[in-house]
PDB file of C-alpha atoms and ligand atoms in Angstrom:
ATOM      1  CA  MET A  14     131.792 170.478  61.671  1.00 51.00           C
ATOM      2  CA  SER A  15     134.271 169.119  59.466  1.00 49.00           C
ATOM      3  CA  SER A  16     138.021 168.920  60.117  1.00 50.00           C
ATOM      4  CA  ALA A  17     140.851 167.031  58.189  1.00 55.00           C
ATOM      5  CA  ARG A  18     142.008 165.130  61.220  1.00 71.00           C
ATOM      6  CA  PRO A  19     139.822 164.014  63.980  1.00 75.00           C
ATOM      7  CA  GLU A  20     140.342 165.514  67.290  1.00 83.00           C
ATOM      8  CA  GLY A  21     142.334 163.445  69.791  1.00 84.00           C
ATOM      9  CA  GLY A  22     142.084 163.785  73.497  1.00 87.00           C
ATOM     10  CA  PRO A  23     139.726 162.425  76.017  1.00 91.00           C
ATOM     11  CA  ARG A  24     136.132 161.915  75.215  1.00 95.00           C
ATOM     12  CA  GLN A  25     133.057 162.062  77.326  1.00 97.00           C
ATOM     13  CA  ARG A  26     129.982 159.765  76.926  1.00 97.00           C
ATOM     14  CA  LEU A  27     127.053 162.211  76.869  1.00 98.00           C
ATOM     15  CA  PHE A  28     123.498 162.513  76.260  1.00 98.00           C
ATOM     16  CA  PHE A  29     120.393 164.850  76.733  1.00 98.00           C
ATOM     17  CA  ALA A  30     117.863 163.941  79.184  1.00 98.00           C
ATOM     18  CA  LEU A  31     114.892 164.989  81.569  1.00 98.00           C
ATOM     19  CA  TRP A  32     116.211 164.317  84.818  1.00 98.00           C
ATOM     20  CA  PRO A  33     113.505 163.943  87.630  1.00 98.00           C
ATOM     21  CA  GLU A  34     113.286 166.098  90.883  1.00 97.00           C
ATOM     22  CA  ALA A  35     113.215 164.179  94.162  1.00 98.00           C
ATOM     23  CA  ALA A  36     109.614 163.777  94.553  1.00 98.00           C
ATOM     24  CA  VAL A  37     109.148 162.293  91.002  1.00 98.00           C
ATOM     25  CA  ARG A  38     112.280 160.138  91.364  1.00 98.00           C
ATOM     26  CA  THR A  39     111.094 158.715  94.607  1.00 98.00           C
ATOM     27  CA  ARG A  40     107.675 157.951  93.011  1.00 98.00           C
ATOM     28  CA  LEU A  41     109.289 156.086  89.744  1.00 98.00           C
ATOM     29  CA  ASP A  42     111.615 154.128  92.177  1.00 97.00           C
ATOM     30  CA  GLN A  43     108.562 153.165  94.310  1.00 97.00           C
ATOM     31  CA  ALA A  44     106.650 152.081  91.180  1.00 96.00           C
ATOM     32  CA  GLY A  45     109.767 149.970  89.999  1.00 96.00           C
ATOM     33  CA  ALA A  46     109.838 148.279  93.377  1.00 95.00           C
ATOM     34  CA  ALA A  47     106.136 147.505  93.536  1.00 94.00           C
ATOM     35  CA  LEU A  48     106.228 146.055  89.859  1.00 94.00           C
ATOM     36  CA  LEU A  49     109.581 144.119  90.054  1.00 93.00           C
ATOM     37  CA  GLY A  50     109.829 143.171  93.472  1.00 90.00           C
ATOM     38  CA  LYS A  51     112.957 143.312  95.875  1.00 83.00           C
ATOM     39  CA  ARG A  52     115.074 140.512  94.395  1.00 86.00           C
ATOM     40  CA  VAL A  53     115.304 142.271  90.838  1.00 90.00           C
ATOM     41  CA  LYS A  54     118.459 144.626  90.572  1.00 91.00           C
ATOM     42  CA  ARG A  55     116.752 147.791  89.362  1.00 95.00           C
ATOM     43  CA  VAL A  56     118.226 151.015  88.211  1.00 96.00           C
ATOM     44  CA  PRO A  57     119.253 152.836  91.260  1.00 95.00           C
ATOM     45  CA  ALA A  58     116.870 155.818  92.167  1.00 97.00           C
ATOM     46  CA  GLU A  59     119.320 158.468  91.510  1.00 96.00           C
ATOM     47  CA  ASN A  60     120.061 157.022  87.955  1.00 97.00           C
ATOM     48  CA  LEU A  61     116.466 157.390  86.911  1.00 98.00           C
ATOM     49  CA  HIS A  62     116.171 159.658  83.788  1.00 98.00           C
ATOM     50  CA  LEU A  63     114.352 159.939  80.222  1.00 98.00           C
ATOM     51  CA  THR A  64     116.880 160.160  77.478  1.00 98.00           C
ATOM     52  CA  LEU A  65     115.941 163.022  74.825  1.00 98.00           C
ATOM     53  CA  ALA A  66     118.878 162.267  72.512  1.00 98.00           C
ATOM     54  CA  PHE A  67     122.167 160.149  72.871  1.00 98.00           C
ATOM     55  CA  ALA A  68     125.288 161.779  71.475  1.00 98.00           C
ATOM     56  CA  GLY A  69     127.858 158.990  72.353  1.00 97.00           C
ATOM     57  CA  ALA A  70     131.471 159.584  73.141  1.00 97.00           C
ATOM     58  CA  VAL A  71     132.432 162.948  72.028  1.00 98.00           C
ATOM     59  CA  THR A  72     135.419 165.477  72.059  1.00 97.00           C
ATOM     60  CA  ALA A  73     135.555 168.835  74.260  1.00 97.00           C
ATOM     61  CA  THR A  74     134.738 170.617  71.006  1.00 97.00           C
ATOM     62  CA  VAL A  75     131.720 168.747  70.243  1.00 98.00           C
ATOM     63  CA  ARG A  76     130.587 169.024  74.040  1.00 98.00           C
ATOM     64  CA  GLN A  77     130.939 172.802  73.450  1.00 98.00           C
ATOM     65  CA  CYS A  78     128.912 172.687  70.194  1.00 98.00           C
ATOM     66  CA  LEU A  79     126.091 170.801  71.918  1.00 98.00           C
ATOM     67  CA  GLN A  80     125.926 173.050  74.889  1.00 98.00           C
ATOM     68  CA  ALA A  81     125.873 176.134  72.475  1.00 98.00           C
ATOM     69  CA  ALA A  82     123.153 174.485  70.407  1.00 98.00           C
ATOM     70  CA  ALA A  83     121.106 173.569  73.713  1.00 98.00           C
ATOM     71  CA  ALA A  84     121.218 177.103  74.815  1.00 98.00           C
ATOM     72  CA  ASP A  85     119.617 178.274  71.429  1.00 98.00           C
ATOM     73  CA  ILE A  86     116.610 175.906  71.827  1.00 98.00           C
ATOM     74  CA  ARG A  87     113.136 177.304  72.345  1.00 98.00           C
ATOM     75  CA  CYS A  88     110.435 175.013  73.594  1.00 98.00           C
ATOM     76  CA  PRO A  89     107.618 175.356  75.933  1.00 98.00           C
ATOM     77  CA  ALA A  90     107.347 173.791  79.407  1.00 98.00           C
ATOM     78  CA  PHE A  91     104.983 170.784  79.431  1.00 98.00           C
ATOM     79  CA  GLU A  92     103.686 168.033  81.618  1.00 98.00           C
ATOM     80  CA  LEU A  93     104.259 164.432  81.510  1.00 98.00           C
ATOM     81  CA  SER A  94     102.019 161.647  82.937  1.00 98.00           C
ATOM     82  CA  ILE A  95     104.122 158.678  83.454  1.00 98.00           C
ATOM     83  CA  GLY A  96     101.812 155.776  83.555  1.00 98.00           C
ATOM     84  CA  HIS A  97     102.837 153.221  80.689  1.00 97.00           C
ATOM     85  CA  ILE A  98     104.915 150.125  81.589  1.00 97.00           C
ATOM     86  CA  GLY A  99     106.669 148.454  78.843  1.00 96.00           C
ATOM     87  CA  HIS A 100     109.258 145.898  78.088  1.00 96.00           C
ATOM     88  CA  TRP A 101     111.748 145.552  75.157  1.00 95.00           C
ATOM     89  CA  SER A 102     112.763 141.745  74.730  1.00 94.00           C
ATOM     90  CA  ARG A 103     115.879 142.381  72.813  1.00 94.00           C
ATOM     91  CA  PRO A 104     117.777 144.923  74.998  1.00 94.00           C
ATOM     92  CA  ARG A 105     115.793 143.160  78.002  1.00 95.00           C
ATOM     93  CA  ILE A 106     114.696 146.495  79.242  1.00 96.00           C
ATOM     94  CA  TYR A 107     111.912 146.917  81.634  1.00 96.00           C
ATOM     95  CA  TRP A 108     110.695 150.680  81.275  1.00 97.00           C
ATOM     96  CA  ALA A 109     108.179 153.366  82.383  1.00 98.00           C
ATOM     97  CA  GLY A 110     106.907 155.930  79.934  1.00 98.00           C
ATOM     98  CA  PRO A 111     104.383 158.600  79.225  1.00 98.00           C
ATOM     99  CA  VAL A 112     100.689 157.678  78.522  1.00 96.00           C
ATOM    100  CA  HIS A 113     100.851 160.407  75.866  1.00 95.00           C
ATOM    101  CA  THR A 114     103.568 162.043  74.450  1.00 96.00           C
ATOM    102  CA  PRO A 115     102.975 165.738  74.124  1.00 97.00           C
ATOM    103  CA  PRO A 116     103.946 167.692  71.146  1.00 98.00           C
ATOM    104  CA  PRO A 117     106.768 169.762  72.855  1.00 98.00           C
ATOM    105  CA  LEU A 118     108.575 166.445  73.947  1.00 98.00           C
ATOM    106  CA  TRP A 119     108.448 165.370  70.212  1.00 97.00           C
ATOM    107  CA  SER A 120     109.887 168.755  69.214  1.00 97.00           C
ATOM    108  CA  LEU A 121     112.378 169.058  72.037  1.00 98.00           C
ATOM    109  CA  ALA A 122     113.685 165.591  71.156  1.00 98.00           C
ATOM    110  CA  GLY A 123     113.771 166.650  67.348  1.00 98.00           C
ATOM    111  CA  MET A 124     115.622 169.879  68.021  1.00 98.00           C
ATOM    112  CA  LEU A 125     118.255 168.003  69.966  1.00 98.00           C
ATOM    113  CA  GLN A 126     118.651 165.342  67.227  1.00 98.00           C
ATOM    114  CA  THR A 127     119.047 168.458  64.834  1.00 98.00           C
ATOM    115  CA  ALA A 128     121.838 169.765  67.198  1.00 98.00           C
ATOM    116  CA  LEU A 129     123.642 166.295  67.040  1.00 98.00           C
ATOM    117  CA  GLY A 130     123.661 166.470  63.439  1.00 98.00           C
ATOM    118  CA  ASP A 131     124.802 170.098  63.389  1.00 98.00           C
ATOM    119  CA  CYS A 132     127.865 169.209  65.697  1.00 98.00           C
ATOM    120  CA  GLY A 133     128.823 166.641  63.298  1.00 98.00           C
ATOM    121  CA  LEU A 134     127.301 163.566  65.165  1.00 98.00           C
ATOM    122  CA  GLN A 135     125.238 160.759  63.607  1.00 96.00           C
ATOM    123  CA  THR A 136     121.647 161.110  64.308  1.00 95.00           C
ATOM    124  CA  GLU A 137     119.198 158.426  65.423  1.00 95.00           C
ATOM    125  CA  THR A 138     117.207 156.859  62.535  1.00 94.00           C
ATOM    126  CA  ARG A 139     114.854 154.825  64.744  1.00 95.00           C
ATOM    127  CA  PRO A 140     111.874 156.463  65.903  1.00 95.00           C
ATOM    128  CA  TYR A 141     111.941 158.260  69.292  1.00 97.00           C
ATOM    129  CA  GLN A 142     110.400 156.150  72.038  1.00 97.00           C
ATOM    130  CA  PRO A 143     110.534 157.909  75.317  1.00 98.00           C
ATOM    131  CA  HIS A 144     111.228 155.717  78.226  1.00 98.00           C
ATOM    132  CA  ILE A 145     112.631 155.645  81.733  1.00 98.00           C
ATOM    133  CA  THR A 146     114.712 152.292  82.009  1.00 98.00           C
ATOM    134  CA  LEU A 147     113.577 150.779  85.598  1.00 97.00           C
ATOM    135  CA  ALA A 148     115.538 147.559  85.339  1.00 96.00           C
ATOM    136  CA  ARG A 149     117.906 145.810  82.696  1.00 95.00           C
ATOM    137  CA  LYS A 150     118.430 142.168  81.892  1.00 94.00           C
ATOM    138  CA  ILE A 151     114.780 141.298  82.648  1.00 93.00           C
ATOM    139  CA  GLN A 152     113.258 138.507  80.531  1.00 92.00           C
ATOM    140  CA  ARG A 153     109.803 138.573  81.185  1.00 86.00           C
ATOM    141  CA  ALA A 154     107.413 141.083  79.973  1.00 84.00           C
ATOM    142  CA  PRO A 155     105.437 142.892  82.520  1.00 84.00           C
ATOM    143  CA  ASP A 156     101.825 141.692  83.958  1.00 85.00           C
ATOM    144  CA  ILE A 157     100.409 145.030  83.542  1.00 89.00           C
ATOM    145  CA  GLN A 158     100.703 147.968  81.094  1.00 93.00           C
ATOM    146  CA  HIS A 159      99.608 150.786  83.278  1.00 95.00           C
ATOM    147  CA  ILE A 160     100.345 152.270  86.813  1.00 96.00           C
ATOM    148  CA  ALA A 161      98.587 155.107  88.573  1.00 97.00           C
ATOM    149  CA  PRO A 162     100.198 158.095  86.551  1.00 97.00           C
ATOM    150  CA  ILE A 163     103.006 159.762  88.021  1.00 98.00           C
ATOM    151  CA  ASP A 164     102.713 163.556  87.168  1.00 98.00           C
ATOM    152  CA  TRP A 165     106.098 165.248  86.104  1.00 98.00           C
ATOM    153  CA  SER A 166     106.332 168.937  85.177  1.00 98.00           C
ATOM    154  CA  ILE A 167     109.128 169.406  82.531  1.00 98.00           C
ATOM    155  CA  ARG A 168     110.760 172.826  83.096  1.00 98.00           C
ATOM    156  CA  HIS A 169     114.340 172.252  81.858  1.00 98.00           C
ATOM    157  CA  PHE A 170     116.355 169.572  80.171  1.00 98.00           C
ATOM    158  CA  SER A 171     119.932 168.595  80.825  1.00 98.00           C
ATOM    159  CA  LEU A 172     123.296 167.640  79.185  1.00 98.00           C
ATOM    160  CA  VAL A 173     124.569 164.379  81.271  1.00 98.00           C
ATOM    161  CA  GLU A 174     127.825 162.578  81.139  1.00 98.00           C
ATOM    162  CA  SER A 175     127.639 158.829  81.677  1.00 97.00           C
ATOM    163  CA  VAL A 176     130.782 157.389  83.360  1.00 96.00           C
ATOM    164  CA  THR A 177     130.710 153.518  83.230  1.00 88.00           C
ATOM    165  CA  GLY A 178     131.892 152.254  86.613  1.00 83.00           C
ATOM    166  CA  PRO A 179     132.661 148.665  87.767  1.00 83.00           C
ATOM    167  CA  ARG A 180     129.066 148.036  89.055  1.00 80.00           C
ATOM    168  CA  ALA A 181     126.942 150.618  87.457  1.00 79.00           C
ATOM    169  CA  ALA A 182     127.105 153.760  85.469  1.00 88.00           C
ATOM    170  CA  SER A 183     127.068 156.905  87.205  1.00 95.00           C
ATOM    171  CA  TYR A 184     125.714 160.259  85.763  1.00 97.00           C
ATOM    172  CA  GLN A 185     126.920 163.821  86.117  1.00 97.00           C
ATOM    173  CA  LEU A 186     124.711 166.756  85.176  1.00 98.00           C
ATOM    174  CA  LEU A 187     126.859 169.064  83.137  1.00 98.00           C
ATOM    175  CA  GLY A 188     124.444 171.781  82.290  1.00 98.00           C
ATOM    176  CA  SER A 189     120.614 172.430  82.290  1.00 98.00           C
ATOM    177  CA  TRP A 190     118.578 174.767  80.209  1.00 98.00           C
ATOM    178  CA  GLU A 191     115.131 176.097  80.995  1.00 98.00           C
ATOM    179  CA  LEU A 192     111.894 175.723  78.978  1.00 98.00           C
ATOM    180  CA  GLU A 193     109.668 178.548  78.120  1.00 97.00           C
ATOM    181  CA  GLY A 194     106.757 179.391  80.053  1.00 88.00           C
TER     182      GLY A 194
HETATM  183  P1  2AM B  22     118.459 152.911  77.838  1.00 77.49           P
HETATM  184  O1  2AM B  22     118.014 153.417  79.117  1.00 77.49           O
HETATM  185  O2  2AM B  22     117.077 152.417  76.997  1.00 77.49           O
HETATM  186  O3  2AM B  22     119.461 152.004  77.908  1.00 77.49           O
HETATM  187  C1  2AM B  22     122.572 156.760  78.887  1.00 77.49           C
HETATM  188  O4  2AM B  22     123.115 155.360  78.367  1.00 77.49           O
HETATM  189  C2  2AM B  22     121.158 156.785  78.384  1.00 77.49           C
HETATM  190  O5  2AM B  22     121.394 156.927  76.934  1.00 77.49           O
HETATM  191  C3  2AM B  22     120.207 155.614  78.726  1.00 77.49           C
HETATM  192  O6  2AM B  22     119.020 156.152  78.987  1.00 77.49           O
HETATM  193  C4  2AM B  22     120.359 154.872  77.334  1.00 77.49           C
HETATM  194  O7  2AM B  22     119.014 154.162  77.117  1.00 77.49           O
HETATM  195  C5  2AM B  22     120.634 155.793  76.156  1.00 77.49           C
HETATM  196  N1  2AM B  22     121.321 155.161  75.258  1.00 77.49           N
HETATM  197  C6  2AM B  22     122.454 154.419  75.455  1.00 77.49           C
HETATM  198  N2  2AM B  22     122.824 154.140  74.197  1.00 77.49           N
HETATM  199  C7  2AM B  22     122.132 154.478  73.348  1.00 77.49           C
HETATM  200  C8  2AM B  22     122.057 154.479  71.724  1.00 77.49           C
HETATM  201  N3  2AM B  22     122.934 153.941  71.250  1.00 77.49           N
HETATM  202  N4  2AM B  22     120.986 155.280  71.151  1.00 77.49           N
HETATM  203  C9  2AM B  22     120.129 155.908  71.962  1.00 77.49           C
HETATM  204  N5  2AM B  22     119.955 156.090  73.469  1.00 77.49           N
HETATM  205  C10 2AM B  22     121.111 155.328  73.923  1.00 77.49           C
END
């Protein structure tokens, strides 16, 4: 997309994500509680998700472009086994992730990066690292790297709006698209 003048008007902060259904969300939340204890402020259960591609603050035109591109994506459904625990010291994020990243997850994240570029957005240059943030502002690395795997069947992906509130971000699902099979 190119235009002589950048579009004005309100922007929405958007990203594509895998959004867990209730049973998986509960298990992720319980795993976070067991790992981090009650005194740590964790990501609220209803906010737990796995980001596929981050778009940032976009105009309505770009949002429509992203939605059209998402509708064109063909990718098989796949299974995730969330059993890995990690910590990044710079952003101080404590996360859970898949033990293995199945090929359809790489390709889905890749196709969505291509969609971002096709819609005129900057694409991510860092390698994709699938993760579910369990808590932020955590200094210490986890004592363990593995938990009993949480099985998660991936049948669709979603476009999500992040609204930054006074205390925490809240997320709104704007659309979901089915995977094949
Ligand atoms: P995080 O959980 O590792 O912070 C909504 O903000 C989602 O998009 C979060 O999952 C967040 O990842 C991710 N996100 C935020 N800013 C991002 C960026 N600049 N690049 C990639 N992902 C980002």
